[in-house]
Amino acid sequence: MAYRIRPFKTFTDEFRRVAAGQLDKAIAELSDQPDGPHAAIHAARKRFKRLRSLYRLIQPDARDVYHRENVRIRDMGRTLSAVRDATALVETVDDLMGCATSDEERAALSFALNALSERRDRIAAAEVDLPGKIDAAIATCRAALEALDELDLADGRSRTAKRLAKAWGKRQAKARHALARCRTTHAGGDFHELRKSGQTTWMHLSLLRDLWPTAMAAKQREVKRLVDMLGYEHDLTVLTQTVNENPELFGDSDTLARLIAAIILRQQAIRSEALELAELVFADDPEREADIIAMLWIETANRNR
């Protein structure tokens, strides 16, 4: 059930195998809950992200299937996100504590940490019918498993190579567009789009790693660094939004000002570092990369016949 597509196998069969593996693991995690329901939800949501990236590979010639399953998986993940999102804010402030430059700033961050911890606990306590939401997610996973039987793709080597090349090129072009916008707008939404492109690229590198294992692994390491940076940047953006929407939670005006200053300073540093790395990660021309993916698929498939 490895998260990879083997070029010497039938593409549709490989797609079904990988998708079923992620769905089966999500069902097991949500059902067994060895570390409690929230840890199980966090683990299952990672599976859902992998599934959505997998489906992006067939978007070029299975648009209806892609759209249906992408919406199904996306909406399923959203129903389970409230407590995890609140926990991420607590973790972000806890990390900021390690970067505090003064006792006053540290005190402001400590105040925010307590406030956000209490907020997370309130959200967890108020969560309505969590077992029911988990059961519904399991049922949705099973429906997604059944839908795999309906998948009908052309499996010829050339057709598959063209499909993968088109999906790869589209994602790289989207990343370069987001990167250009980040340089000009400095908007959180554009950094978030760059992060999503990075996440999909990382997963596609994993799925297609048999095409060129050493090069794909090296690229994955770079992309993972970028995605981690941009994930932290996104958490800081969400933290800023939460502070702006709920200023009464974060103390008096001086405490609030120190908190916001600490967030901005850290976010500016992360953005600068992430943009430098993104320029390297997404340096190559998308069409050229797409052509390389197609060539590697055909060569690898032929070599392993």
Tab-separated table of C-alpha atoms in Angstrom:
chain	number	residue	atom	x	y	z
A	1	MET	CA	0.000	0.000	0.000
A	2	ALA	CA	2.987	2.339	-0.517
A	3	TYR	CA	2.218	5.895	-1.633
A	4	ARG	CA	3.777	5.529	-5.078
A	5	ILE	CA	2.696	4.689	-8.597
A	6	ARG	CA	4.832	2.067	-10.310
A	7	PRO	CA	5.374	2.792	-14.033
A	8	PHE	CA	5.574	-0.886	-15.018
A	9	LYS	CA	2.035	-1.554	-13.735
A	10	THR	CA	-1.306	-0.540	-15.231
A	11	PHE	CA	-1.887	3.079	-14.233
A	12	THR	CA	-5.563	2.688	-13.304
A	13	ASP	CA	-4.792	-0.318	-11.112
A	14	GLU	CA	-1.964	1.584	-9.430
A	15	PHE	CA	-4.186	4.617	-8.883
A	16	ARG	CA	-6.867	2.475	-7.278
A	17	ARG	CA	-4.303	0.686	-5.111
A	18	VAL	CA	-2.801	3.918	-3.766
A	19	ALA	CA	-6.188	5.577	-3.214
A	20	ALA	CA	-7.612	2.508	-1.481
A	21	GLY	CA	-4.548	2.301	0.729
A	22	GLN	CA	-4.986	5.873	1.948
A	23	LEU	CA	-8.723	5.435	2.487
A	24	ASP	CA	-8.252	2.123	4.356
A	25	LYS	CA	-5.655	3.733	6.631
A	26	ALA	CA	-7.922	6.719	7.298
A	27	ILE	CA	-10.796	4.380	8.217
A	28	ALA	CA	-8.516	2.409	10.554
A	29	GLU	CA	-7.199	5.578	12.223
A	30	LEU	CA	-10.680	7.009	12.744
A	31	SER	CA	-12.045	3.685	13.972
A	32	ASP	CA	-9.228	2.586	16.309
A	33	GLN	CA	-8.195	5.983	17.760
A	34	PRO	CA	-5.161	4.610	19.692
A	35	ASP	CA	-4.190	8.114	20.906
A	36	GLY	CA	-7.684	9.552	21.169
A	37	PRO	CA	-10.118	11.055	18.659
A	38	HIS	CA	-8.253	14.298	17.943
A	39	ALA	CA	-4.961	12.563	17.162
A	40	ALA	CA	-6.895	10.153	14.926
A	41	ILE	CA	-8.533	13.066	13.109
A	42	HIS	CA	-5.163	14.738	12.573
A	43	ALA	CA	-3.727	11.516	11.114
A	44	ALA	CA	-6.757	10.956	8.867
A	45	ARG	CA	-6.642	14.507	7.528
A	46	LYS	CA	-3.090	13.854	6.339
A	47	ARG	CA	-4.480	10.923	4.356
A	48	PHE	CA	-7.124	13.172	2.845
A	49	LYS	CA	-4.457	15.631	1.647
A	50	ARG	CA	-2.574	12.783	0.000
A	51	LEU	CA	-5.760	11.634	-1.699
A	52	ARG	CA	-6.502	15.076	-3.092
A	53	SER	CA	-2.976	15.308	-4.508
A	54	LEU	CA	-3.362	11.862	-6.048
A	55	TYR	CA	-6.591	12.886	-7.766
A	56	ARG	CA	-4.874	15.957	-9.227
A	57	LEU	CA	-2.819	13.578	-11.377
A	58	ILE	CA	-5.940	12.551	-13.311
A	59	GLN	CA	-7.542	15.997	-13.504
A	60	PRO	CA	-6.440	16.570	-17.140
A	61	ASP	CA	-8.569	13.751	-18.574
A	62	ALA	CA	-11.007	12.861	-15.785
A	63	ARG	CA	-12.296	16.258	-14.732
A	64	ASP	CA	-15.697	15.082	-13.513
A	65	VAL	CA	-14.186	12.344	-11.353
A	66	TYR	CA	-11.530	14.713	-10.035
A	67	HIS	CA	-14.066	17.396	-9.136
A	68	ARG	CA	-16.474	14.963	-7.451
A	69	GLU	CA	-13.841	13.240	-5.346
A	70	ASN	CA	-11.927	16.430	-4.555
A	71	VAL	CA	-15.101	18.025	-3.181
A	72	ARG	CA	-16.006	14.854	-1.287
A	73	ILE	CA	-12.597	14.584	0.380
A	74	ARG	CA	-12.213	18.322	0.994
A	75	ASP	CA	-15.591	18.669	2.676
A	76	MET	CA	-14.992	15.548	4.768
A	77	GLY	CA	-11.754	17.045	6.102
A	78	ARG	CA	-13.416	20.357	6.925
A	79	THR	CA	-15.999	18.731	9.170
A	80	LEU	CA	-13.166	17.449	11.368
A	81	SER	CA	-10.938	20.537	11.487
A	82	ALA	CA	-12.131	22.769	14.341
A	83	VAL	CA	-10.108	21.489	17.293
A	84	ARG	CA	-6.983	20.792	15.225
A	85	ASP	CA	-7.020	24.347	13.842
A	86	ALA	CA	-7.366	25.754	17.353
A	87	THR	CA	-4.516	23.536	18.572
A	88	ALA	CA	-2.266	24.768	15.749
A	89	LEU	CA	-2.590	28.331	17.055
A	90	VAL	CA	-1.467	27.224	20.531
A	91	GLU	CA	1.542	25.486	18.998
A	92	THR	CA	2.402	28.577	16.941
A	93	VAL	CA	2.485	30.882	19.958
A	94	ASP	CA	4.468	28.306	21.900
A	95	ASP	CA	7.069	28.398	19.126
A	96	LEU	CA	7.097	32.203	19.149
A	97	MET	CA	7.957	32.072	22.846
A	98	GLY	CA	11.350	30.691	21.874
A	99	CYS	CA	12.007	33.752	19.685
A	100	ALA	CA	11.019	36.409	22.255
A	101	THR	CA	13.472	39.310	22.420
A	102	SER	CA	12.436	40.846	25.748
A	103	ASP	CA	10.706	40.021	29.014
A	104	GLU	CA	7.761	42.212	27.972
A	105	GLU	CA	7.361	40.358	24.697
A	106	ARG	CA	7.662	37.029	26.448
A	107	ALA	CA	4.948	38.082	28.906
A	108	ALA	CA	2.633	39.102	26.027
A	109	LEU	CA	3.182	35.769	24.317
A	110	SER	CA	2.586	33.897	27.569
A	111	PHE	CA	-0.706	35.749	27.965
A	112	ALA	CA	-1.668	34.797	24.392
A	113	LEU	CA	-0.656	31.183	24.980
A	114	ASN	CA	-2.989	30.907	27.973
A	115	ALA	CA	-5.807	32.654	26.116
A	116	LEU	CA	-5.520	30.397	23.077
A	117	SER	CA	-5.240	27.255	25.212
A	118	GLU	CA	-8.486	28.181	26.947
A	119	ARG	CA	-10.060	28.951	23.548
A	120	ARG	CA	-9.019	25.527	22.223
A	121	ASP	CA	-10.508	23.838	25.286
A	122	ARG	CA	-13.774	25.733	24.842
A	123	ILE	CA	-13.965	24.705	21.182
A	124	ALA	CA	-13.267	21.082	22.103
A	125	ALA	CA	-15.917	21.145	24.848
A	126	ALA	CA	-18.485	22.730	22.541
A	127	GLU	CA	-17.856	20.378	19.642
A	128	VAL	CA	-21.198	18.825	18.851
A	129	ASP	CA	-21.405	15.083	18.233
A	130	LEU	CA	-17.743	14.403	17.454
A	131	PRO	CA	-18.367	10.624	17.366
A	132	GLY	CA	-21.113	11.252	14.834
A	133	LYS	CA	-18.809	13.361	12.671
A	134	ILE	CA	-16.174	10.626	12.785
A	135	ASP	CA	-18.742	7.985	11.830
A	136	ALA	CA	-19.865	10.173	8.932
A	137	ALA	CA	-16.249	10.570	7.784
A	138	ILE	CA	-15.763	6.792	7.875
A	139	ALA	CA	-18.911	6.341	5.788
A	140	THR	CA	-17.634	8.936	3.311
A	141	CYS	CA	-14.317	7.071	3.058
A	142	ARG	CA	-16.203	3.874	2.261
A	143	ALA	CA	-18.218	5.672	-0.414
A	144	ALA	CA	-14.962	6.978	-1.907
A	145	LEU	CA	-13.640	3.409	-1.940
A	146	GLU	CA	-16.681	2.221	-3.855
A	147	ALA	CA	-16.302	5.092	-6.326
A	148	LEU	CA	-12.859	3.809	-7.309
A	149	ASP	CA	-14.540	0.955	-9.175
A	150	GLU	CA	-16.056	3.509	-11.573
A	151	LEU	CA	-12.680	4.917	-12.606
A	152	ASP	CA	-12.073	4.413	-16.326
A	153	LEU	CA	-8.800	5.801	-17.690
A	154	ALA	CA	-6.770	5.183	-20.818
A	155	ASP	CA	-3.775	3.118	-19.672
A	156	GLY	CA	-1.441	3.291	-22.681
A	157	ARG	CA	2.083	4.427	-21.833
A	158	SER	CA	1.980	7.473	-24.094
A	159	ARG	CA	-1.474	8.499	-22.886
A	160	THR	CA	-0.465	8.099	-19.249
A	161	ALA	CA	2.766	10.031	-19.832
A	162	LYS	CA	0.803	12.879	-21.407
A	163	ARG	CA	-1.658	12.911	-18.485
A	164	LEU	CA	1.083	13.063	-15.869
A	165	ALA	CA	3.050	15.683	-17.782
A	166	LYS	CA	0.011	17.924	-18.062
A	167	ALA	CA	-0.818	17.592	-14.362
A	168	TRP	CA	2.812	18.231	-13.381
A	169	GLY	CA	3.212	21.252	-15.648
A	170	LYS	CA	-0.025	22.797	-14.442
A	171	ARG	CA	1.039	22.515	-10.799
A	172	GLN	CA	4.488	23.997	-11.462
A	173	ALA	CA	2.993	26.870	-13.455
A	174	LYS	CA	0.555	27.549	-10.630
A	175	ALA	CA	3.419	27.576	-8.133
A	176	ARG	CA	5.434	30.043	-10.213
A	177	HIS	CA	2.384	32.298	-10.529
A	178	ALA	CA	1.845	32.229	-6.758
A	179	LEU	CA	5.545	32.926	-6.199
A	180	ALA	CA	5.421	35.968	-8.489
A	181	ARG	CA	2.374	37.286	-6.631
A	182	CYS	CA	4.065	36.752	-3.259
A	183	ARG	CA	6.922	38.933	-4.458
A	184	THR	CA	4.578	41.780	-5.435
A	185	THR	CA	1.581	41.619	-3.080
A	186	HIS	CA	3.042	40.132	0.130
A	187	ALA	CA	-0.475	38.834	0.783
A	188	GLY	CA	-1.115	35.885	3.065
A	189	GLY	CA	-3.436	34.305	0.520
A	190	ASP	CA	-0.700	34.145	-2.099
A	191	PHE	CA	1.729	32.540	0.342
A	192	HIS	CA	-0.997	30.019	1.147
A	193	GLU	CA	-1.396	29.218	-2.564
A	194	LEU	CA	2.369	28.758	-2.836
A	195	ARG	CA	2.239	26.405	0.137
A	196	LYS	CA	-0.541	24.322	-1.431
A	197	SER	CA	1.443	24.035	-4.645
A	198	GLY	CA	4.458	22.962	-2.607
A	199	GLN	CA	2.432	20.337	-0.744
A	200	THR	CA	1.106	18.880	-3.989
A	201	THR	CA	4.587	18.915	-5.535
A	202	TRP	CA	5.993	17.055	-2.517
A	203	MET	CA	3.300	14.400	-2.802
A	204	HIS	CA	3.673	14.057	-6.570
A	205	LEU	CA	7.411	13.563	-6.095
A	206	SER	CA	6.571	10.744	-3.708
A	207	LEU	CA	4.025	9.201	-6.058
A	208	LEU	CA	6.404	9.297	-9.040
A	209	ARG	CA	9.683	8.632	-7.231
A	210	ASP	CA	10.343	5.434	-9.208
A	211	LEU	CA	10.961	7.554	-12.317
A	212	TRP	CA	14.265	8.836	-10.928
A	213	PRO	CA	14.648	7.873	-7.235
A	214	THR	CA	17.772	9.846	-6.306
A	215	ALA	CA	16.728	13.074	-8.019
A	216	MET	CA	13.164	12.839	-6.721
A	217	ALA	CA	14.372	12.252	-3.146
A	218	ALA	CA	16.716	15.248	-3.296
A	219	LYS	CA	13.944	17.454	-4.666
A	220	GLN	CA	11.545	16.199	-2.007
A	221	ARG	CA	13.879	17.307	0.755
A	222	GLU	CA	14.003	20.838	-0.639
A	223	VAL	CA	10.252	20.988	-1.142
A	224	LYS	CA	9.586	19.642	2.365
A	225	ARG	CA	11.705	22.449	3.855
A	226	LEU	CA	9.708	24.970	1.859
A	227	VAL	CA	6.341	23.481	2.790
A	228	ASP	CA	7.265	23.466	6.480
A	229	MET	CA	8.272	27.138	6.312
A	230	LEU	CA	5.100	28.105	4.479
A	231	GLY	CA	2.997	26.051	6.873
A	232	TYR	CA	4.422	28.073	9.740
A	233	GLU	CA	3.842	31.283	7.765
A	234	HIS	CA	0.204	30.287	7.273
A	235	ASP	CA	-0.199	29.569	10.982
A	236	LEU	CA	1.108	33.077	11.710
A	237	THR	CA	-1.391	34.531	9.224
A	238	VAL	CA	-4.267	32.666	10.894
A	239	LEU	CA	-2.971	33.782	14.293
A	240	THR	CA	-3.014	37.418	13.143
A	241	GLN	CA	-6.587	37.024	11.907
A	242	THR	CA	-7.638	35.446	15.214
A	243	VAL	CA	-6.055	38.288	17.212
A	244	ASN	CA	-7.697	40.924	15.006
A	245	GLU	CA	-11.098	39.260	15.302
A	246	ASN	CA	-10.854	38.654	19.068
A	247	PRO	CA	-8.663	41.451	20.531
A	248	GLU	CA	-10.441	41.205	23.875
A	249	LEU	CA	-8.817	37.809	24.471
A	250	PHE	CA	-5.266	39.135	24.405
A	251	GLY	CA	-4.969	41.660	27.209
A	252	ASP	CA	-4.575	45.429	27.275
A	253	SER	CA	-3.382	47.586	24.391
A	254	ASP	CA	0.318	47.298	25.310
A	255	THR	CA	0.146	43.502	25.546
A	256	LEU	CA	-1.761	43.344	22.260
A	257	ALA	CA	0.759	45.607	20.509
A	258	ARG	CA	3.717	43.502	21.669
A	259	LEU	CA	1.985	40.318	20.534
A	260	ILE	CA	1.265	41.709	17.062
A	261	ALA	CA	4.813	43.041	16.726
A	262	ALA	CA	6.254	39.625	17.611
A	263	ILE	CA	4.048	37.938	15.004
A	264	ILE	CA	4.916	40.443	12.262
A	265	LEU	CA	8.655	40.277	12.916
A	266	ARG	CA	8.698	36.475	12.789
A	267	GLN	CA	6.446	36.335	9.741
A	268	GLN	CA	8.621	38.751	7.775
A	269	ALA	CA	11.708	36.654	8.490
A	270	ILE	CA	9.951	33.409	7.494
A	271	ARG	CA	8.586	34.926	4.288
A	272	SER	CA	11.986	36.215	3.231
A	273	GLU	CA	13.626	32.835	3.804
A	274	ALA	CA	10.779	30.936	2.143
A	275	LEU	CA	10.842	33.099	-0.979
A	276	GLU	CA	14.553	32.513	-1.464
A	277	LEU	CA	14.061	28.763	-1.212
A	278	ALA	CA	10.965	28.841	-3.448
A	279	GLU	CA	12.999	30.544	-6.185
A	280	LEU	CA	15.263	27.486	-6.192
A	281	VAL	CA	12.516	24.877	-5.828
A	282	PHE	CA	10.421	26.290	-8.682
A	283	ALA	CA	13.269	27.590	-10.840
A	284	ASP	CA	12.761	25.308	-13.842
A	285	ASP	CA	10.390	26.006	-16.709
A	286	PRO	CA	7.065	24.153	-16.123
A	287	GLU	CA	6.810	22.950	-19.725
A	288	ARG	CA	10.350	21.598	-19.664
A	289	GLU	CA	9.685	19.771	-16.384
A	290	ALA	CA	6.474	18.344	-17.834
A	291	ASP	CA	8.361	17.036	-20.869
A	292	ILE	CA	10.941	15.396	-18.588
A	293	ILE	CA	8.214	13.673	-16.560
A	294	ALA	CA	6.645	12.282	-19.743
A	295	MET	CA	9.999	11.051	-21.048
A	296	LEU	CA	10.916	9.434	-17.725
A	297	TRP	CA	7.550	7.689	-17.481
A	298	ILE	CA	7.862	6.112	-20.910
A	299	GLU	CA	11.511	5.146	-20.431
A	300	THR	CA	10.910	3.636	-16.995
A	301	ALA	CA	7.787	1.775	-18.107
A	302	ASN	CA	9.584	0.335	-21.146
A	303	ARG	CA	12.660	-0.630	-19.122
A	304	ASN	CA	10.584	-2.635	-16.661
A	305	ARG	CA	8.330	-4.470	-19.108
